[in-house]
CSV table of C-alpha atoms and ligand atoms in Angstrom, one decimal:
chain,number,residue,atom,x,y,z
A,6,MET,CA,40.3,17.2,-11.4
A,7,ALA,CA,42.5,20.3,-11.0
A,8,ASP,CA,40.7,23.6,-11.1
A,9,LEU,CA,42.4,25.4,-14.0
A,10,PHE,CA,40.5,28.6,-13.1
A,11,GLN,CA,41.5,28.6,-9.4
A,12,ASP,CA,43.9,31.5,-9.8
A,13,LYS,CA,41.8,33.5,-12.3
A,14,ALA,CA,38.4,33.3,-10.6
A,15,GLN,CA,38.8,36.1,-8.0
A,16,ASN,CA,39.8,38.8,-10.5
A,17,TRP,CA,37.8,37.4,-13.5
A,18,ASP,CA,35.1,40.1,-13.5
A,19,ALA,CA,37.5,42.9,-12.8
A,20,GLN,CA,39.0,42.5,-16.3
A,21,GLU,CA,37.6,45.2,-18.7
A,22,ARG,CA,38.2,42.9,-21.7
A,23,VAL,CA,36.1,40.1,-20.1
A,24,ARG,CA,33.3,42.4,-19.1
A,25,SER,CA,33.1,44.0,-22.5
A,26,LEU,CA,33.1,40.6,-24.2
A,27,SER,CA,30.4,39.4,-21.9
A,28,ASN,CA,28.3,42.5,-22.7
A,29,GLY,CA,28.8,42.0,-26.4
A,30,ILE,CA,27.8,38.4,-26.3
A,31,GLY,CA,24.9,39.0,-23.8
A,32,THR,CA,23.4,41.8,-26.0
A,33,ALA,CA,23.6,39.7,-29.1
A,34,LEU,CA,22.1,36.7,-27.3
A,35,LEU,CA,19.1,38.6,-26.1
A,36,ASN,CA,18.5,39.8,-29.6
A,37,ARG,CA,18.8,36.3,-31.0
A,38,ILE,CA,16.8,34.1,-28.6
A,39,ALA,CA,13.2,34.9,-27.6
A,40,PHE,CA,13.6,34.1,-23.9
A,41,SER,CA,10.4,33.8,-21.8
A,42,GLU,CA,9.6,33.6,-18.1
A,43,SER,CA,8.7,29.9,-18.2
A,44,MET,CA,12.1,28.8,-19.6
A,45,GLN,CA,14.7,26.6,-17.9
A,46,VAL,CA,18.1,27.6,-19.3
A,47,MET,CA,21.6,25.9,-18.9
A,48,ASP,CA,24.6,28.2,-19.1
A,49,PHE,CA,27.4,25.8,-20.0
A,50,GLY,CA,30.9,26.8,-18.7
A,51,ALA,CA,29.1,29.6,-16.8
A,52,GLY,CA,32.1,30.7,-14.8
A,53,THR,CA,31.4,33.6,-12.5
A,54,GLY,CA,27.9,34.0,-14.1
A,55,LEU,CA,28.4,37.0,-16.4
A,56,LEU,CA,26.3,35.5,-19.2
A,57,SER,CA,23.8,33.9,-16.7
A,58,GLY,CA,23.3,37.5,-15.4
A,59,HIS,CA,22.2,38.7,-18.8
A,60,VAL,CA,19.6,35.9,-19.2
A,61,ALA,CA,18.3,35.4,-15.7
A,62,PRO,CA,15.9,38.4,-15.6
A,63,TYR,CA,14.0,37.0,-18.6
A,64,VAL,CA,13.6,33.3,-17.7
A,65,ALA,CA,12.3,31.0,-14.9
A,66,GLN,CA,15.7,29.7,-13.9
A,67,VAL,CA,19.3,29.4,-15.1
A,68,PHE,CA,21.4,26.4,-14.3
A,69,ALA,CA,25.0,27.5,-14.3
A,70,VAL,CA,27.1,24.4,-15.1
A,71,ASP,CA,30.9,24.6,-14.7
A,72,THR,CA,33.8,22.3,-13.6
A,73,SER,CA,35.5,25.1,-11.7
A,74,PRO,CA,34.5,25.4,-8.0
A,75,ALA,CA,36.4,28.7,-7.8
A,76,MET,CA,34.5,30.3,-10.7
A,77,LEU,CA,31.2,29.1,-9.3
A,78,ALA,CA,32.1,30.4,-5.8
A,79,GLN,CA,32.3,33.9,-7.4
A,80,LEU,CA,28.9,33.4,-9.0
A,81,LYS,CA,27.3,32.2,-5.8
A,82,ALA,CA,28.6,35.3,-4.0
A,83,LYS,CA,26.6,37.6,-6.3
A,84,PRO,CA,23.4,38.7,-4.5
A,85,GLY,CA,21.7,39.6,-7.8
A,86,LEU,CA,21.8,36.0,-9.0
A,87,GLN,CA,20.6,34.3,-5.9
A,88,GLY,CA,17.3,32.5,-6.2
A,89,LYS,CA,17.4,32.8,-10.0
A,90,VAL,CA,20.7,31.0,-10.9
A,91,GLU,CA,21.5,27.5,-9.5
A,92,THR,CA,25.1,26.3,-9.8
A,93,LEU,CA,26.1,22.7,-10.8
A,94,CYS,CA,29.8,21.8,-10.5
A,95,GLN,CA,29.7,18.9,-12.9
A,96,ASN,CA,31.3,17.7,-16.2
A,97,ILE,CA,28.2,16.8,-18.2
A,98,LEU,CA,30.3,15.1,-20.8
A,99,GLU,CA,31.2,12.4,-18.2
A,100,THR,CA,28.1,12.6,-16.0
A,101,PRO,CA,25.0,13.9,-17.8
A,102,LEU,CA,22.3,15.7,-15.8
A,103,ASN,CA,18.9,14.0,-15.2
A,104,GLN,CA,17.2,17.1,-16.6
A,105,THR,CA,16.4,18.8,-19.9
A,106,PHE,CA,16.3,22.5,-20.8
A,107,ASP,CA,14.5,24.9,-23.1
A,108,VAL,CA,17.7,26.7,-24.1
A,109,ILE,CA,21.5,26.0,-23.6
A,110,VAL,CA,23.7,29.1,-23.8
A,111,SER,CA,27.5,29.3,-23.5
A,112,ALA,CA,30.2,31.9,-23.7
A,113,MET,CA,33.9,31.2,-24.3
A,114,ALA,CA,33.7,27.6,-23.0
A,115,LEU,CA,33.7,25.6,-26.2
A,116,HIS,CA,37.5,25.9,-26.8
A,117,HIS,CA,38.0,24.2,-23.4
A,118,VAL,CA,36.3,21.0,-24.4
A,119,GLU,CA,38.4,18.7,-26.6
A,120,ASP,CA,35.7,16.7,-28.3
A,121,THR,CA,33.3,19.3,-29.8
A,122,SER,CA,31.0,16.6,-31.4
A,123,HIS,CA,30.6,14.8,-28.1
A,124,LEU,CA,29.7,18.1,-26.4
A,125,PHE,CA,27.1,18.9,-29.1
A,126,GLN,CA,25.7,15.4,-28.6
A,127,GLN,CA,25.4,16.1,-24.9
A,128,PHE,CA,23.8,19.4,-25.6
A,129,ALA,CA,21.2,17.7,-27.8
A,130,GLN,CA,20.5,15.2,-25.0
A,131,HIS,CA,20.0,18.0,-22.5
A,132,LEU,CA,17.5,19.9,-24.6
A,133,LYS,CA,13.7,19.4,-24.8
A,134,PRO,CA,12.3,18.7,-28.3
A,135,GLY,CA,12.5,22.1,-30.2
A,136,GLY,CA,15.1,23.3,-27.7
A,137,GLN,CA,17.5,26.0,-28.7
A,138,LEU,CA,21.3,26.4,-28.5
A,139,ALA,CA,23.3,29.7,-28.5
A,140,LEU,CA,27.0,29.4,-28.3
A,141,ALA,CA,29.7,32.1,-28.5
A,142,ASP,CA,33.4,31.5,-28.9
A,143,LEU,CA,36.5,32.5,-30.9
A,144,GLU,CA,36.5,32.3,-34.7
A,145,SER,CA,39.6,30.5,-36.0
A,146,GLU,CA,42.6,32.4,-34.7
A,147,ASP,CA,46.4,32.4,-34.9
A,148,GLY,CA,46.9,30.4,-31.7
A,149,ASN,CA,48.0,33.5,-29.7
A,150,PHE,CA,44.8,34.4,-28.0
A,151,HIS,CA,45.9,32.3,-25.0
A,152,PRO,CA,49.4,32.4,-23.6
A,153,PRO,CA,51.5,29.3,-24.6
A,154,GLU,CA,51.5,28.0,-21.0
A,155,ALA,CA,47.6,28.0,-20.8
A,156,GLU,CA,46.3,24.6,-19.9
A,157,GLY,CA,43.0,23.2,-21.0
A,158,VAL,CA,42.8,25.1,-24.3
A,159,PHE,CA,42.0,22.5,-27.0
A,160,HIS,CA,41.1,24.7,-30.0
A,161,ALA,CA,42.5,27.9,-31.6
A,162,GLY,CA,39.0,29.1,-32.3
A,163,PHE,CA,36.6,27.4,-34.6
A,164,ASP,CA,35.8,27.3,-38.3
A,165,PRO,CA,32.0,28.1,-38.7
A,166,GLN,CA,31.7,25.4,-41.4
A,167,LEU,CA,33.0,22.7,-39.0
A,168,ILE,CA,30.7,23.9,-36.2
A,169,GLN,CA,27.8,23.9,-38.7
A,170,SER,CA,28.5,20.3,-39.8
A,171,LEU,CA,28.9,19.0,-36.2
A,172,LEU,CA,25.6,20.7,-35.2
A,173,LYS,CA,23.9,19.1,-38.2
A,174,GLN,CA,25.4,15.7,-37.4
A,175,ASN,CA,23.9,16.0,-33.9
A,176,GLY,CA,20.4,16.8,-35.0
A,177,PHE,CA,20.4,20.6,-35.0
A,178,GLU,CA,18.8,22.7,-37.6
A,179,GLN,CA,18.1,26.4,-38.3
A,180,ILE,CA,21.8,27.2,-37.8
A,181,VAL,CA,22.6,31.0,-37.8
A,182,PHE,CA,26.1,32.4,-37.4
A,183,GLU,CA,27.0,36.1,-36.7
A,184,THR,CA,30.2,37.8,-35.6
A,185,VAL,CA,29.0,39.7,-32.5
A,186,HIS,CA,32.2,41.1,-30.9
A,187,THR,CA,35.9,41.5,-31.5
A,188,VAL,CA,38.6,41.2,-28.8
A,189,PHE,CA,41.8,43.1,-29.4
A,190,LYS,CA,45.0,41.7,-27.9
A,191,SER,CA,48.5,43.0,-28.7
A,192,GLY,CA,47.1,44.7,-31.8
A,193,VAL,CA,45.5,41.5,-33.2
A,194,ALA,CA,41.7,41.3,-33.7
A,195,TYR,CA,40.0,38.2,-32.5
A,196,PRO,CA,36.4,38.0,-33.8
A,197,ILE,CA,33.8,36.2,-31.6
A,198,PHE,CA,30.9,34.3,-33.2
A,199,LEU,CA,27.5,33.6,-31.8
A,200,VAL,CA,25.8,30.5,-33.4
A,201,SER,CA,22.3,29.6,-32.7
A,202,ALA,CA,20.5,26.3,-33.6
A,203,GLN,CA,17.4,24.4,-32.8
A,204,LEU,CA,16.3,20.8,-32.4
A,205,PRO,CA,13.4,19.7,-34.5
A,206,LYS,CA,10.0,20.5,-32.9
A,207,PRO,CA,7.8,17.5,-32.1
B,319,LIG,C1,36.9,31.3,-20.4
B,319,LIG,S1,35.9,30.8,-19.1
B,319,LIG,C2,34.3,31.6,-19.6
B,319,LIG,C3,33.4,31.8,-18.3
B,319,LIG,C4,32.1,32.5,-18.6
B,319,LIG,N1,31.3,31.8,-19.6
B,319,LIG,C5,32.4,33.9,-19.2
B,319,LIG,O1,32.1,34.2,-20.3
B,319,LIG,O2,32.9,34.8,-18.4
B,319,LIG,C6,35.6,29.1,-19.5
B,319,LIG,C7,34.8,28.4,-18.4
B,319,LIG,O3,34.5,27.1,-18.9
B,319,LIG,C8,34.6,26.2,-17.8
B,319,LIG,N2,34.8,24.8,-18.3
B,319,LIG,C9,35.8,24.2,-19.0
B,319,LIG,N3,35.6,22.9,-19.3
B,319,LIG,C10,34.3,22.7,-18.8
B,319,LIG,C11,33.5,21.5,-18.9
B,319,LIG,N4,33.9,20.4,-19.4
B,319,LIG,N5,32.2,21.6,-18.3
B,319,LIG,C12,31.8,22.8,-17.8
B,319,LIG,N6,32.6,23.9,-17.7
B,319,LIG,C13,33.8,23.9,-18.2
B,319,LIG,C14,35.8,26.7,-17.0
B,319,LIG,O4,35.8,26.2,-15.7
B,319,LIG,C15,35.5,28.2,-17.1
B,319,LIG,O5,34.8,28.6,-16.0
């Protein structure tokens, strides 16, 4: 599979817009989820590990799952994440992991997966009973957030009602939405949501 982030990886963290977005999502995530030091967490579409870095100090281990070797190479080179963040270069929609997690987090990766319902089904299968999900991505947008030539972009943001109904269909409850950040591009505001949800407790 071609690495669509090969050319972006090296300068990913140098972008002020990316860092500010990650800080906005990371701060909201830490306010929303009560992380604890025994927890195993998956960061889906972890990229260079910006979100993993927010969560790692508060949990036992973060598993940074991504299909881009180039993005994960940037993560692996960060001394502050070593020993706490393990990388897995795998498409869990095609090859699920033989492991379950207490929490799955994700920032700005949902719009890169075509079949959102299948993704949520996989999330449910990768969570322990009572496990939590916290996902951040674009709210429905005008289609101009990404340049027209961008590959691997399947959604122009998401309608919260659709996300809510897909989460319910895949067994999630206690669904909470909040707009946690706004990205400004060419004078247009692009709101970013954080949705959290939970599987039923045993
Ligand atoms: C916009 S980047 C966001 C990276 C990081 N979460 C951040 O906020 O900086 C999207 C990431 O999702 C990854 N991705 C796309 N499809 C994926 C899939 N099916 N499984 C895992 N990662 C995927 C890409 O390789 C990329 O690193």
